[in-house]
XYZ file of C-alpha atoms in Angstrom:
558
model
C 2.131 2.955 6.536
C 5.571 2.354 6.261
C 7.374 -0.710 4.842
C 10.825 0.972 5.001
C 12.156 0.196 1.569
C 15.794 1.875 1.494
C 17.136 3.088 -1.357
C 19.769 -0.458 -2.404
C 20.992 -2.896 -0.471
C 20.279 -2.756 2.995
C 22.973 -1.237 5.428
C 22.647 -1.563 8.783
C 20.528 1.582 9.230
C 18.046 0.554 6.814
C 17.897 -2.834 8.257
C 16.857 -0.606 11.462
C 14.221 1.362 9.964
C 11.818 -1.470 7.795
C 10.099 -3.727 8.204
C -2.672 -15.249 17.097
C -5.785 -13.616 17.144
C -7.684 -13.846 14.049
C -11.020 -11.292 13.633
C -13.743 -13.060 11.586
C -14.097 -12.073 8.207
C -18.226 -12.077 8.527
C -18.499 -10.366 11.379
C -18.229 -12.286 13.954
C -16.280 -13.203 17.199
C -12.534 -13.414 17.502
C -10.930 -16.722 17.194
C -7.358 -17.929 17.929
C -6.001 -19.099 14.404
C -2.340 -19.131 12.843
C -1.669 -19.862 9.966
C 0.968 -22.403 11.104
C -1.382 -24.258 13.486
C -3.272 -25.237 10.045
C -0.088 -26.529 8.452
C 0.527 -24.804 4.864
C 0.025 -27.468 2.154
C 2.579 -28.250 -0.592
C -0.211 -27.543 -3.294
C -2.710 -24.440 -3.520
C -5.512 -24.673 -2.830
C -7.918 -25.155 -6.206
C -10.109 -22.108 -6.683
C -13.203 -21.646 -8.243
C -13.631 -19.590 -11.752
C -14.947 -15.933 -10.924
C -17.123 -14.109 -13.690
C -14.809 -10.660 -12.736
C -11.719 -11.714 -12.032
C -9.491 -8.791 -13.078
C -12.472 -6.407 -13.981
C -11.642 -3.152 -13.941
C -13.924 -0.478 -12.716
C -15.154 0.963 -16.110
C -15.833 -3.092 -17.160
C -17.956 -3.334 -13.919
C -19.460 -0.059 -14.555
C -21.178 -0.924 -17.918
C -22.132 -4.116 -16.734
C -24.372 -1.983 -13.988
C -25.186 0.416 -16.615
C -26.533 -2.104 -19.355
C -28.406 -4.089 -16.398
C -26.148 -7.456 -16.803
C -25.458 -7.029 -12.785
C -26.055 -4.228 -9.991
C -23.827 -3.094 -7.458
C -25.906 -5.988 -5.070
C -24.862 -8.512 -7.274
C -21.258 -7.616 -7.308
C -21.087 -7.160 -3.841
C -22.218 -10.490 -2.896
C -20.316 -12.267 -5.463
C -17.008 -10.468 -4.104
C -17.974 -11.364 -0.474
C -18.570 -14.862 -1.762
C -14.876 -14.663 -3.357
C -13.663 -13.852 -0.105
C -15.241 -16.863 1.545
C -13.533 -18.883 -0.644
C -10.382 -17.839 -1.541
C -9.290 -15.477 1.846
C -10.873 -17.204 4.835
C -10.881 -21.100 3.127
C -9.034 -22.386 0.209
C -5.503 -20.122 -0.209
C -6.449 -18.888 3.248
C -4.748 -15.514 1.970
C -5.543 -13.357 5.277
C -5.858 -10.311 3.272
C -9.401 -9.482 4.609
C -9.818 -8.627 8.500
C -12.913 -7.517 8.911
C -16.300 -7.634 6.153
C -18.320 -4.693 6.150
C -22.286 -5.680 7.768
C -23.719 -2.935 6.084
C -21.908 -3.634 2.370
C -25.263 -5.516 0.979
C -27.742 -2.628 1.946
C -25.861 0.180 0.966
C -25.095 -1.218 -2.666
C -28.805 -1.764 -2.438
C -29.295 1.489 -1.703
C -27.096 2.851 -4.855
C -29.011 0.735 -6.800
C -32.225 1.871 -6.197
C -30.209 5.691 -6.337
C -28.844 4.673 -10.098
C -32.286 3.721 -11.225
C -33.767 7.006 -9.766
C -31.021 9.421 -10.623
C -28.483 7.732 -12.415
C -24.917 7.211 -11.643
C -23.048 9.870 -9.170
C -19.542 8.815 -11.545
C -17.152 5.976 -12.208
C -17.026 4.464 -8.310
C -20.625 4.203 -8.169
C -21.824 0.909 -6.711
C -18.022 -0.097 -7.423
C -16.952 -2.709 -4.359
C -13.750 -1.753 -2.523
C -11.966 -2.997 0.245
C -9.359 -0.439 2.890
C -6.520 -0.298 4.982
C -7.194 -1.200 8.667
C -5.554 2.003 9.747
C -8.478 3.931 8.026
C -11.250 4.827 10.108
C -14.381 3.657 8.811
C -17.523 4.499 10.719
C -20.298 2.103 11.264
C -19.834 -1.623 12.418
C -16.186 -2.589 11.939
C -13.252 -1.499 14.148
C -9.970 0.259 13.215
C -7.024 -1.010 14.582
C -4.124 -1.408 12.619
C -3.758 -4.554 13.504
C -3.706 -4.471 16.834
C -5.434 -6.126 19.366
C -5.382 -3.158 21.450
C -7.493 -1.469 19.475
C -9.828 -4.451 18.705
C -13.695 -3.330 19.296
C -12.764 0.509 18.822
C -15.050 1.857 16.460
C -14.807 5.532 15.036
C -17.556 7.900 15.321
C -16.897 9.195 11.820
C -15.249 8.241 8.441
C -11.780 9.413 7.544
C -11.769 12.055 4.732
C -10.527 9.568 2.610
C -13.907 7.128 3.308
C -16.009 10.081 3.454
C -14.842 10.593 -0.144
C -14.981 7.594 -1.162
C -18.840 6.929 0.078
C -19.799 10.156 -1.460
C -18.581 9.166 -5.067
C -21.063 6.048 -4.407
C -17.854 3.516 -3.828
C -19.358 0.415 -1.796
C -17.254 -0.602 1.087
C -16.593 -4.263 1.407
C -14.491 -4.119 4.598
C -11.191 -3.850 5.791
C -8.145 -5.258 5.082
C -4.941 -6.631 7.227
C -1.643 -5.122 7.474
C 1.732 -5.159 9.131
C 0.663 -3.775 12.594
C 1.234 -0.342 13.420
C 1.728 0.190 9.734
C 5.444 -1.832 10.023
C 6.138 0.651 12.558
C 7.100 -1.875 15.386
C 10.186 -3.632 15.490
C 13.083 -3.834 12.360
C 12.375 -7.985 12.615
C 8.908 -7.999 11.940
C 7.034 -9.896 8.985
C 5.328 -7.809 6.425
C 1.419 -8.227 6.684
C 1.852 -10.205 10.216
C -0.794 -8.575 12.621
C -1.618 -9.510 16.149
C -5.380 -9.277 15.043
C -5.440 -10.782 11.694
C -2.443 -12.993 11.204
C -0.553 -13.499 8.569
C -1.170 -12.159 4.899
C 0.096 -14.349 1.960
C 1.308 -13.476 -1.516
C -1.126 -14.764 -4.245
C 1.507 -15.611 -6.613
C 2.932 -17.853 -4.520
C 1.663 -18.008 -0.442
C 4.754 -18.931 1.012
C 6.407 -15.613 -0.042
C 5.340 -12.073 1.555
C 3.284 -9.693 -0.219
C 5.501 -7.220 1.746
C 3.641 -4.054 3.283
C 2.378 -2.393 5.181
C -0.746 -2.634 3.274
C -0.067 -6.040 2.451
C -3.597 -7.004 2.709
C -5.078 -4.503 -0.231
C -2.667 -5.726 -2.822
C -3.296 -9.410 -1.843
C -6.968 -8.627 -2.163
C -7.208 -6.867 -5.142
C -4.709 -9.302 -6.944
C -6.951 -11.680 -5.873
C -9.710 -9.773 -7.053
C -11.716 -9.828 -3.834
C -12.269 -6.420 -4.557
C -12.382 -4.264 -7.634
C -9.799 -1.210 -5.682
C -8.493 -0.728 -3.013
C -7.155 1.844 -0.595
C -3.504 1.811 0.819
C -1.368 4.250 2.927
C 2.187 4.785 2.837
C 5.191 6.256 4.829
C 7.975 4.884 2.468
C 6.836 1.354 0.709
C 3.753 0.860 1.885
C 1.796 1.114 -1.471
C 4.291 1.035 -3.828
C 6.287 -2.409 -2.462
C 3.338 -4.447 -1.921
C 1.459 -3.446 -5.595
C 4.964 -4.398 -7.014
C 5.249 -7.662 -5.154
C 1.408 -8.386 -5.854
C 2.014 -7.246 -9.556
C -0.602 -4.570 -9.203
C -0.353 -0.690 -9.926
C -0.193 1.649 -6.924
C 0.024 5.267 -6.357
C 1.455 6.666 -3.556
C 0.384 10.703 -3.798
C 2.278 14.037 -3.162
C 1.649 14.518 0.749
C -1.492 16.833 1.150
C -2.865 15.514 -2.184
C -5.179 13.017 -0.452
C -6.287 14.157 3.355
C -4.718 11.895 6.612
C -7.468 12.691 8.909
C -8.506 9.901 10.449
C -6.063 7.382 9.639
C -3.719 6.003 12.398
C -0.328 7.940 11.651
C 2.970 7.479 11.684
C 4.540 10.700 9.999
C 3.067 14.112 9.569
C 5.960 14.756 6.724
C 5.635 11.923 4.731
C 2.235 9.870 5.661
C -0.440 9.348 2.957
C -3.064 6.978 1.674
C -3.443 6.185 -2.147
C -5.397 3.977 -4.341
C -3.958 0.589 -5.325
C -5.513 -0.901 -8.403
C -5.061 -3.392 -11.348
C -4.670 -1.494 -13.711
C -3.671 2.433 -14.021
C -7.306 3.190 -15.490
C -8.714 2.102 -11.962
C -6.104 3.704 -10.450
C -6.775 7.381 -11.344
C -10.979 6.693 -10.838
C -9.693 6.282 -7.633
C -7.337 8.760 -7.245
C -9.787 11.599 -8.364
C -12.498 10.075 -5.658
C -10.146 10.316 -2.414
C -8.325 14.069 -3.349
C -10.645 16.918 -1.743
C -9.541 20.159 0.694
C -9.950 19.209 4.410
C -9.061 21.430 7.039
C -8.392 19.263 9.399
C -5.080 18.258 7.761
C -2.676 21.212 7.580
C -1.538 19.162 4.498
C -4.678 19.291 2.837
C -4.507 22.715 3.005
C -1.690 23.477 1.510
C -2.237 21.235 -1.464
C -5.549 23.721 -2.352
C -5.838 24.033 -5.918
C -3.518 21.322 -6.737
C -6.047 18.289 -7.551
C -7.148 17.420 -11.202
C -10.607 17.377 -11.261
C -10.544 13.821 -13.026
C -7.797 11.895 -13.357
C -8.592 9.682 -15.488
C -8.567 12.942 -18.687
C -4.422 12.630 -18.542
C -4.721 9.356 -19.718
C -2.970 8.612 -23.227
C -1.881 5.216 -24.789
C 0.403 7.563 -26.746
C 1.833 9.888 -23.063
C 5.406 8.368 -23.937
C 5.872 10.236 -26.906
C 8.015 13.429 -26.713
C 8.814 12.753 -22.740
C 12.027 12.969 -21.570
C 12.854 9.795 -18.797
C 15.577 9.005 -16.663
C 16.800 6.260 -15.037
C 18.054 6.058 -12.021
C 20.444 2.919 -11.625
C 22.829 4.142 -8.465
C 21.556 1.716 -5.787
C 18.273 0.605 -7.288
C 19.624 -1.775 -9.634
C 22.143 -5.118 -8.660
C 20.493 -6.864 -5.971
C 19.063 -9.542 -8.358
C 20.209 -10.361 -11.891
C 16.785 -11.282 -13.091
C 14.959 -8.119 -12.001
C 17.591 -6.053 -13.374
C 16.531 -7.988 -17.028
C 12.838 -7.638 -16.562
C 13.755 -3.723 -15.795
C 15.947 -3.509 -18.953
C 13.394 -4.802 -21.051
C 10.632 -2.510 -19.101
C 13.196 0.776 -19.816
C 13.611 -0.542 -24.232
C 9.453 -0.797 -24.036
C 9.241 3.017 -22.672
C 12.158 4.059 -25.204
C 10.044 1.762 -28.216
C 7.182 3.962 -26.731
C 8.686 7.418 -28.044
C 10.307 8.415 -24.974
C 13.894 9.791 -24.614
C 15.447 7.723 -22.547
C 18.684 9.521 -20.208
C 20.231 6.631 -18.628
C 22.123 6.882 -15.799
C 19.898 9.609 -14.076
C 20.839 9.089 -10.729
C 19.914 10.454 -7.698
C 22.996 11.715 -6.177
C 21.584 11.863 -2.515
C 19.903 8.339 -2.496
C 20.895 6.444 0.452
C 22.164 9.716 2.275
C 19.129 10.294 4.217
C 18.138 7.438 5.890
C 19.976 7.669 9.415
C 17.619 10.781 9.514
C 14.763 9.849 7.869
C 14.589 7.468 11.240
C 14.709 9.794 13.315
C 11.795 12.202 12.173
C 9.737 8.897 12.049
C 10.335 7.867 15.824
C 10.005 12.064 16.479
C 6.475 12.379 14.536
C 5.752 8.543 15.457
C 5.401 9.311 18.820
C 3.813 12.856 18.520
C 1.088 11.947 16.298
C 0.433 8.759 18.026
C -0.280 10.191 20.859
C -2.160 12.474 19.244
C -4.714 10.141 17.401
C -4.540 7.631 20.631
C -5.639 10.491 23.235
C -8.750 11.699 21.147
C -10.628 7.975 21.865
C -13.143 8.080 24.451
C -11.660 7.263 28.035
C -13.117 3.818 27.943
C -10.312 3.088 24.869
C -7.839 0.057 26.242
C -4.976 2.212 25.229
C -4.672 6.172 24.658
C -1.011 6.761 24.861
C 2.054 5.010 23.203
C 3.086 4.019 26.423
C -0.274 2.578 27.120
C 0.378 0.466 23.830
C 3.952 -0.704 24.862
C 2.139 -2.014 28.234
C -0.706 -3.536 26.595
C 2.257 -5.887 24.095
C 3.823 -6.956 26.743
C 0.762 -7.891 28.894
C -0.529 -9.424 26.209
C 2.826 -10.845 24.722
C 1.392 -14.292 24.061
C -0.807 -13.446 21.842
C 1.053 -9.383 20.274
C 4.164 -10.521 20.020
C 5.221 -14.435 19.749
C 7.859 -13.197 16.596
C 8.792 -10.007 17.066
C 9.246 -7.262 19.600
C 7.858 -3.594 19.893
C 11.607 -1.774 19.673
C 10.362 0.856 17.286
C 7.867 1.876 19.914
C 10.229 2.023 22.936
C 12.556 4.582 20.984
C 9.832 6.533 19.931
C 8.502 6.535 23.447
C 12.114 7.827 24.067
C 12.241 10.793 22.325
C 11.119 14.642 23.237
C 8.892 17.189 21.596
C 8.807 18.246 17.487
C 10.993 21.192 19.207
C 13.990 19.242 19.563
C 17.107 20.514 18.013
C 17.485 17.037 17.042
C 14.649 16.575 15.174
C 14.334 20.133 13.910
C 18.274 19.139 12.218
C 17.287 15.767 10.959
C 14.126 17.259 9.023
C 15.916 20.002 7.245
C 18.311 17.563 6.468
C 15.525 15.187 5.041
C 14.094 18.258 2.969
C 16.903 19.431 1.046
C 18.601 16.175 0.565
C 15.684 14.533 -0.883
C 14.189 17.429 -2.601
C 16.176 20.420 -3.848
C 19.408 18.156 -3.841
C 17.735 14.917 -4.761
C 14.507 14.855 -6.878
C 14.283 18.079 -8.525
C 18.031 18.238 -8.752
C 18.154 15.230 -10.941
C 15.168 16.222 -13.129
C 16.347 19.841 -13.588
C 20.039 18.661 -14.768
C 18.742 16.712 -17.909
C 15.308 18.150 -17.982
C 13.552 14.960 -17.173
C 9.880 14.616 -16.942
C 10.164 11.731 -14.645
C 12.407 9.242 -13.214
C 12.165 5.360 -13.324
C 13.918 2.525 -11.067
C 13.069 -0.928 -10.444
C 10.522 -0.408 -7.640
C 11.675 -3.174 -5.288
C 13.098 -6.712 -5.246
C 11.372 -10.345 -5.257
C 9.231 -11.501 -2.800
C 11.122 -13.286 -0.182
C 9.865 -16.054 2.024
C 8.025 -15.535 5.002
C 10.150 -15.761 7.851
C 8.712 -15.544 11.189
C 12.329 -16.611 12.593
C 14.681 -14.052 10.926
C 11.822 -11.249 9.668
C 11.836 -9.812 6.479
C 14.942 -10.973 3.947
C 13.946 -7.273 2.237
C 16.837 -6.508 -0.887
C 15.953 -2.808 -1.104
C 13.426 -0.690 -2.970
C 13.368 2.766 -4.874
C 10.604 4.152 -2.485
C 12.676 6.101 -0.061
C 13.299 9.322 -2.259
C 9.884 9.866 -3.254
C 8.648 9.490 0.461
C 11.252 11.418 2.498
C 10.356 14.024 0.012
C 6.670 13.825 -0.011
C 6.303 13.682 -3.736
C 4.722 10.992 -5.782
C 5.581 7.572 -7.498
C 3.606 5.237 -9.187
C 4.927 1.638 -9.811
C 3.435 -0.698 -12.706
C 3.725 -4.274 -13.694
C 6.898 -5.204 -15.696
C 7.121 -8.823 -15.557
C 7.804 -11.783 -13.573
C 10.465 -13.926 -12.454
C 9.746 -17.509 -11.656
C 6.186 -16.496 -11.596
C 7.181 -13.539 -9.395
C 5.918 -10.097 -9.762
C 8.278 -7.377 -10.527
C 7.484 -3.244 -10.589
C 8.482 -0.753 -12.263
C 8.061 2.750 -10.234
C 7.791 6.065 -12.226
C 8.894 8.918 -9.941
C 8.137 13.023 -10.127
C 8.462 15.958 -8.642
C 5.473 17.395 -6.191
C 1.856 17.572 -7.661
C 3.238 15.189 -11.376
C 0.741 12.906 -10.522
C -1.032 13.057 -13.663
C 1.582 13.298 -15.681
C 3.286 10.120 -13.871
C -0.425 8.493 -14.475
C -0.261 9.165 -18.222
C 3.294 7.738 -18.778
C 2.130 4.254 -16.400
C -0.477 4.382 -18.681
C 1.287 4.420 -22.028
C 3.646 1.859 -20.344
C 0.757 -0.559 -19.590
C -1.014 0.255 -23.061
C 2.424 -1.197 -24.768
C 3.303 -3.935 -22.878
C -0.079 -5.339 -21.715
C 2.252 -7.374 -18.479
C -0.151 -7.953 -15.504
C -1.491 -12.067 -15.543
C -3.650 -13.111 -12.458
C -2.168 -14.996 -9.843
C -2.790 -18.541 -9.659
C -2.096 -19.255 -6.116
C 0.743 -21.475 -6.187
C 2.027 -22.926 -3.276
C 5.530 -21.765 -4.353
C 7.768 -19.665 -6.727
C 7.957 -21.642 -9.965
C 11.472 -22.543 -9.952
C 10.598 -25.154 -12.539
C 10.219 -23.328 -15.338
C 12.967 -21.466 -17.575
C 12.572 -17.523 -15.859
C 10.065 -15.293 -17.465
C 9.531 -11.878 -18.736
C 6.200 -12.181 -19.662
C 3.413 -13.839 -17.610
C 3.171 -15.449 -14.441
């Protein structure tokens, strides 16, 4: 879940902490396939016209409701999109596994919507998740991995389980940075040992960062109409604002973790990824729920909206009170810094008070320790999840994992190593002094020093920062070239952030983030919405074979 965005430019701790076996898409055996073997050409691939490119939800909903299409249609004509544009064509990687059973279940709501009618906004809506979600049925969940290739839960997450039962239609799964970018601080966002590696639609020689670098690159693409993400700091909110999408990373507890491969108990969570904010809270309102299974869960009881998409306002600027955090967020590139600018005048044009600086006076503090829960809670809840699977599983221990890479090193790790794993293999129980110190650090240096510090002190409603940098080129040499993001505060503390399109540079997407305290997710959702209702930004990608340094840099449109 984590892409490890650090709070400015990288120091040498934050370098530490972030970021050729291909499973067929339809369902079939495993192949070996890089995309470097194929050669990437100097010109995109053309692609063919798609009736819903960029539909949103409620578009795809009336078109079911006034008979135009059904839920069957739609979810053969976004398998077909797959064909074309992940697996051929762009060859974007963002899809690892299609879902057998997608055609007769959106059959089956079909036949259910002409009987009953519609269970609510998801139903017979296609969507695509994270490979670290389990799923149960036909496809595997791996994160990634081929150590986990073949393993197939006996039951849905609570987060699919939701999903299913507000009538969403899953399409399949989608590619990530194995192990959730929890593997080694050289690795290449959306590289996997199972599923290659995951390109940026906006231009596929650049990263579409991660970890759940395939869901943005799908639903860009629109190969999907949502789809599900998880985060531990990044993972949602860096690749929506490199794939120029909206994403919503929740307050921890808000949306249930059981069943997903984890990396943090403190800070782990999935959230809906969508392009648009509209989509966005349909989706948001479908995965929240109590589950007792995640202590979490639990404690968030009674915090959900019932419907998220009733805080929606085109006018939710009006009145609020903003401020903008420019201590480390802003400076690492010129051009984003003007995009942001123009993205902070919009939100002050939209009747907001703008405070500028608000800055977070703990940013950057934390993330020595931050670390160090993560390799404490890594290892703990890995071994955890990995020593539940049956006793046939190829691996049910971290150290079982760590053996597996290196027998299998040809084909697990020809870029990178495993180093993340070794240290967390390292470390002793959630009792450690060490950890126990680093944790309370986290807590009140993030929180009651950090967040709600800076919102109390000029009575803010919310907090905005440029959510990340550029995409940078993929680099299976060097790793990531990551220039910082504003995630880290929001997910040390467990609170939530949601970032929105604000422009492009060079055809590049570039987020804005809007940041709250615990359980603000509907108000955040109202402001991204008013912010998206007055600027109108997001343009389909186009699938360039490059940034387009040719042209004078934009603001507006990619």
């Amino acid at each position: 879940m984590s892409d490890f965005g650090g709070s400015g430019p990288l120091s040498a701790a934050a370098m530490s902490r972030r970021s050729f076996v291909r499973a067929s898409l339809i369902g079939g055996a495993v192949g070996a396939v890089l995309p470097a073997a194929n050669g990437w050409s100097a010109d995109a691939a053309p692609v063919r016209a798609f009736e819903y490119e960029d539909a949103t939800v409620a578009q795809l909903q009336a078109a079911m409701e006034s008979g135009h299409s059904t839920s069957a249609k739609l979810t053969a004509a976004y398998r077909a999109r797959i064909a074309d544009i992940d697996s051929r064509g762009p060859e974007l990687r963002s899809v690892i596994e299609l879902n057998p059973d997608a055609p007769a279940d959106a059959a089956a709501l079909d036949a259910e919507r002409g009987a009953k009618g519609a269970r609510g906004p998801l139903h017979g809506i296609p969507i695509l998740i994270k490979d670290n979600v389990g799923v149960a049925g036909k496809m595997s969940t791996t994160a990634g991995s081929m150590a986990l290739a073949g393993w197939r839960p006996p039951q849905d997450a609570f987060v699919a389980a939701r999903l299913r039962a507000a009538g969403a239609v899953i399409l399949g799964k989608t590619n990530l940075s194995e192990w959730a970018n929890f593997r080694s601080p050289r690795s290449s966002s959306g590289w996997s040992g199972r599923g290659g590696q995951v390109r940026n639609p906006y231009a596929l020689d650049r990263s579409p960062s991660g970890s759940s670098s395939g869901t943005a690159a799908a639903v860009s693409a629109s190969l999907c109409a949502v789809g599900v993400g998880s985060e531990t700091d990044g993972s949602i909110v860096s690749p929506s604002s490199v794939c120029s999408l909206v994403g919503l990373k929740p307050t921890v507890g808000l949306v249930s973790r059981s069943g997903i491969i984890p990396i943090s108990a403190t800070q782990d969570t999935a959230g809906p990824m969508g392009r648009c904010v509209a989509d966005v809270a349909a989706m948001l309102g479908a995965m929240t729920g109590l589950d007792d299974r995640d202590p979490a869960s639990v404690a968030a009881r009674g915090k959900a909206a019932p419907d998220y998409r009733a805080a929606l306002d085109p006018n939710g600027l009006k009145g609020a009170r903003i401020g903008v955090a420019r201590a480390r967020f802003f400076g690492s590139n010129p051009a984003v810094d003007k995009v942001v600018e123009a993205a902070i005048d919009a939100i002050r044009k939209a009747g907001a008070t703008v405070v500028d600086p608000a800055d977070l006076a703990t940013a950057g503090k934390f993330d020595d320790s931050e670390l160090e829960v993560l390799l404490y809670e890594f290892k703990d809840g890995l071994d955890r999840y990995l020593g539940a699977l049956p006793s046939d599983a190829p691996v049910r221990s971290l150290q079982a994992l760590i053996a597996f890479n290196e027998q299998h090193r040809d084909r697990e790790m020809p870029f990178f190593g495993q180093e993340l794993l070794i240290q967390a293999a390292a470390k002793g129980p959630l009792t450690d002094k060490a950890y126990v110190d680093a944790l309370a650090k986290d807590m009140k240096l993030s929180k009651d020093d950090g967040i709600d510090a800076t919102l109390a002190k000029d009575k803010l409603d919310a907090i905005v920062a440029p959510t990340g940098g550029l995409p940078w080129l993929i680099d299976w040499v060097n790793g990531d070239a990551f220039t910082g993001s504003s995630s880290t505060p929001a997910a040390v503390a467990g609170y939530p952030s949601v970032t929105v399109p604000a422009g492009y540079v060079f055809g590049l997407p570039v987020g804005i983030s809007f940041i709250g305290t615990a359980w603000s997710e509907a108000t955040l959702l109202k402001f991204a919405f008013a912010f998206e209702h007055a600027t109108n930004i997001r343009k389909p990608p186009r699938f360039r074979a490059h940034a387009d340094v040719g042209s004078p840099t934009p603001t507006r449109g990619a």
